[in-house]
XYZ file of C-alpha atoms in Angstrom:
273
model
C 0.000 0.000 0.000
C 2.777 2.423 0.937
C 4.561 1.588 -2.326
C 1.403 2.567 -4.241
C 1.271 5.896 -2.398
C 4.900 6.525 -3.274
C 4.227 5.751 -6.929
C 1.177 8.055 -6.932
C 3.169 10.891 -5.377
C 5.980 10.373 -7.866
C 3.686 10.504 -10.887
C 1.605 13.368 -9.477
C 4.493 15.666 -8.656
C 6.339 14.749 -11.840
C 3.209 15.721 -13.792
C 2.972 18.992 -11.891
C 6.623 19.757 -12.548
C 6.240 19.005 -16.250
C 3.209 21.266 -16.491
C 4.997 24.160 -14.812
C 8.134 23.438 -16.791
C 6.164 23.674 -20.007
C 4.732 27.044 -19.005
C 8.141 28.248 -17.930
C 9.618 27.163 -21.265
C 6.911 29.019 -23.170
C 7.570 32.164 -21.142
C 11.290 31.847 -21.809
C 10.678 31.364 -25.538
C 8.530 34.510 -25.722
C 11.141 36.456 -23.786
C 13.858 35.339 -26.213
C 11.660 36.287 -29.166
C 11.157 39.781 -27.754
C 14.865 40.166 -27.078
C 15.534 39.220 -30.682
C 12.671 40.998 -32.448
C 11.647 43.665 -29.973
C 8.660 43.915 -27.654
C 5.126 44.162 -29.019
C 1.736 44.409 -27.364
C 0.680 41.066 -28.837
C 3.702 39.182 -27.489
C 3.483 40.888 -24.098
C -0.176 39.885 -23.744
C 0.704 36.301 -24.653
C 3.453 36.233 -22.049
C 1.202 37.928 -19.484
C -1.425 35.202 -19.939
C 1.236 32.556 -19.346
C 2.379 34.394 -16.214
C -1.261 34.409 -15.006
C -1.550 30.674 -15.595
C 1.749 30.179 -13.780
C 0.436 32.184 -10.803
C 2.933 35.010 -11.249
C 0.453 37.877 -11.071
C 2.999 40.648 -10.624
C 4.816 39.771 -13.850
C 1.486 39.333 -15.648
C 0.359 42.812 -14.620
C 3.649 44.325 -15.739
C 3.314 42.696 -19.170
C -0.293 43.815 -19.645
C 0.449 47.388 -18.604
C 3.480 47.565 -20.874
C 1.355 46.193 -23.718
C -1.088 49.071 -23.209
C 1.773 51.544 -23.100
C 3.043 50.272 -26.446
C -0.451 50.071 -27.939
C -3.282 51.797 -26.028
C -5.738 50.220 -28.485
C -4.877 46.663 -27.393
C -8.205 45.656 -25.906
C -7.127 42.155 -24.832
C -4.714 43.639 -22.267
C -7.658 45.463 -20.706
C -9.668 42.245 -20.571
C -6.950 40.277 -18.814
C -6.240 43.111 -16.388
C -9.960 43.094 -15.556
C -9.989 39.320 -15.112
C -6.865 39.407 -12.968
C -8.207 42.201 -10.752
C -11.528 40.387 -10.363
C -9.799 37.170 -9.322
C -7.890 39.168 -6.715
C -11.127 40.886 -5.526
C -9.954 44.334 -6.602
C -13.425 45.125 -7.893
C -13.272 48.872 -8.740
C -10.100 48.269 -10.757
C -11.626 45.211 -12.427
C -14.706 47.198 -13.362
C -12.643 50.024 -14.848
C -10.675 47.705 -17.114
C -13.789 45.722 -18.096
C -15.598 48.902 -19.104
C -12.562 49.986 -21.124
C -12.508 46.608 -22.884
C -16.222 46.776 -23.724
C -15.906 50.337 -25.021
C -13.332 49.173 -27.583
C -15.512 46.479 -29.165
C -17.142 46.951 -32.527
C -19.788 44.248 -32.739
C -17.631 41.133 -32.288
C -20.098 38.703 -30.722
C -17.565 36.383 -29.103
C -15.674 39.231 -27.445
C -18.955 40.795 -26.312
C -20.019 37.538 -24.668
C -16.712 37.227 -22.789
C -16.631 40.876 -21.829
C -20.239 41.156 -20.682
C -19.990 37.876 -18.750
C -16.957 39.129 -16.844
C -18.518 42.575 -16.393
C -21.683 40.957 -15.041
C -19.679 38.934 -12.507
C -17.899 42.092 -11.350
C -21.177 44.005 -10.972
C -22.759 41.047 -9.169
C -19.858 40.956 -6.713
C -20.374 44.686 -6.124
C -24.040 44.097 -5.295
C -25.324 45.872 -8.426
C -27.682 43.078 -9.356
C -29.887 44.868 -11.857
C -26.870 46.118 -13.808
C -25.328 42.644 -13.605
C -28.526 41.129 -15.011
C -28.383 43.570 -17.936
C -24.799 42.502 -18.687
C -25.645 38.806 -18.480
C -28.676 39.371 -20.716
C -26.437 40.843 -23.400
C -24.067 37.877 -23.061
C -26.942 35.404 -23.509
C -28.341 37.270 -26.507
C -24.957 37.540 -28.227
C -23.848 33.954 -27.606
C -24.128 31.690 -30.643
C -24.565 28.759 -28.252
C -25.405 29.974 -24.728
C -24.233 27.643 -21.971
C -26.194 26.619 -18.864
C -23.851 28.895 -16.883
C -24.980 31.891 -18.951
C -28.584 31.307 -17.915
C -27.681 30.545 -14.304
C -25.705 33.790 -13.988
C -28.591 35.720 -15.538
C -31.183 34.111 -13.246
C -29.007 34.628 -10.159
C -28.694 38.335 -10.882
C -32.395 38.740 -11.682
C -33.363 36.847 -8.539
C -31.039 38.950 -6.366
C -32.552 42.067 -7.951
C -35.961 40.898 -6.723
C -37.298 39.832 -10.123
C -38.133 36.191 -9.483
C -40.557 36.057 -12.418
C -37.831 37.298 -14.776
C -35.363 34.793 -13.371
C -37.785 31.907 -13.882
C -38.533 33.097 -17.418
C -34.794 33.152 -18.188
C -34.382 29.604 -16.884
C -37.368 28.435 -18.916
C -35.796 30.085 -21.965
C -32.595 28.184 -21.256
C -34.451 24.881 -21.003
C -36.265 25.546 -24.269
C -32.926 26.081 -26.015
C -30.732 23.559 -24.213
C -33.207 20.910 -23.076
C -34.563 20.043 -19.640
C -31.236 20.199 -17.840
C -31.341 19.296 -14.144
C -29.087 22.195 -13.221
C -31.589 24.683 -14.667
C -34.641 22.890 -13.274
C -33.050 22.727 -9.818
C -32.428 26.456 -9.896
C -36.058 27.050 -10.898
C -37.274 24.893 -8.008
C -35.046 26.803 -5.578
C -36.519 30.099 -6.775
C -40.055 28.700 -6.406
C -39.271 27.593 -2.859
C -37.705 30.949 -1.949
C -40.896 32.714 -3.063
C -43.084 30.027 -1.423
C -44.608 29.076 -4.767
C -45.043 25.540 -3.476
C -47.289 24.228 -6.244
C -44.931 25.445 -8.976
C -41.950 23.834 -7.233
C -43.838 20.550 -6.806
C -44.982 20.565 -10.419
C -41.363 20.857 -11.585
C -40.255 18.139 -9.183
C -42.996 15.770 -10.310
C -41.911 16.264 -13.929
C -38.343 15.334 -12.970
C -39.598 12.291 -11.065
C -41.544 11.137 -14.114
C -38.292 11.182 -16.082
C -36.901 8.795 -13.473
C -33.554 10.415 -12.636
C -32.253 10.673 -9.063
C -35.536 9.454 -7.604
C -34.632 9.053 -3.891
C -33.078 12.505 -3.788
C -36.054 14.040 -5.583
C -38.519 12.397 -3.186
C -36.528 13.746 -0.238
C -36.659 17.218 -1.705
C -40.378 16.848 -2.408
C -41.052 15.772 1.177
C -39.187 18.780 2.535
C -41.124 21.170 0.313
C -44.422 19.606 1.353
C -43.457 19.945 5.017
C -42.543 23.597 4.473
C -45.965 24.041 2.855
C -47.508 22.341 5.924
C -48.863 19.429 3.907
C -47.789 16.674 6.294
C -49.835 13.746 4.880
C -48.503 14.355 1.369
C -44.995 14.761 2.778
C -45.213 11.332 4.411
C -46.337 9.824 1.114
C -43.244 11.321 -0.551
C -41.066 9.859 2.220
C -42.524 6.394 1.634
C -42.058 6.740 -2.130
C -38.448 7.727 -1.512
C -37.784 4.734 0.730
C -39.429 2.425 -1.798
C -37.259 3.844 -4.593
C -34.146 3.069 -2.550
C -35.305 -0.552 -2.148
C -35.336 -0.866 -5.938
C -31.701 0.217 -6.263
C -29.062 -2.544 -6.681
C -27.654 -3.670 -3.315
C -24.111 -2.463 -4.030
C -25.318 1.072 -4.650
C -27.598 1.021 -1.599
C -24.513 0.470 0.545
C -22.692 3.592 -0.617
C -22.239 6.350 2.016
C -24.293 8.811 -0.042
C -27.263 6.436 -0.340
C -27.077 5.506 3.343
C -27.161 9.200 4.214
C -30.158 9.730 1.940
C -31.941 6.782 3.559
C -31.263 8.194 7.024
C -32.600 11.622 6.050
C -35.811 10.109 4.691
C -36.274 8.084 7.885
C -35.756 11.227 9.945
C -38.630 12.922 8.131
C -41.001 10.125 9.174
C -41.134 11.597 12.656
C -41.803 15.162 11.465
C -45.388 16.175 11.968
């Protein structure tokens, strides 16, 4: 057993070293190119991105700022400075660079999606939820293929801004375009529960149950919602359905820690009145 751990550590740390070595080599190659051909905004941005990936934020910032000094029109430097500042929770600075990046765009959909998504995250972190929702809305509308994350960000911002109906409509839009994804349905159910729209939440849950995925977990969630709605008899029915669904699961899976925990939580709800 100890030998296996030693082998794992050897391969793991060797892999890590190779990854960092590769980045380091790329940085060195770009540095040599600039020494030979002279510095340019494009090469500095490339090296700055590698420094970011390597975790050397100080060098990354220096490269991005020098890129802007050489070419104030280099919008990508502004984007990466915004991203870097956001990751370091320097929100006013992140917002300034993001706004500069967006102001330099001329209709490029892909860049707009990236820029507005980052801008929305910055605004959300600053508590400006309505403005964040507007940014995320632009990102969704401009995206050739919006991702589930696009719709989740939009719904989060709309919900935080107090527009639950808008948030639910955005999630429904996402499900119409991307299919009935659990991650979007779960967010819709959470919003229904937060606004005490019990029947809407239960309707969504029942639709998921009919599709037969994650049944024990869904029955547990249904029982909790019914208890919150003070519908104890229906809650107990959901508990029994959940326990019965566990009995139908292959024995090996029933013995997993997660399933045992789920079983215990359902049993605990039997005593709730």
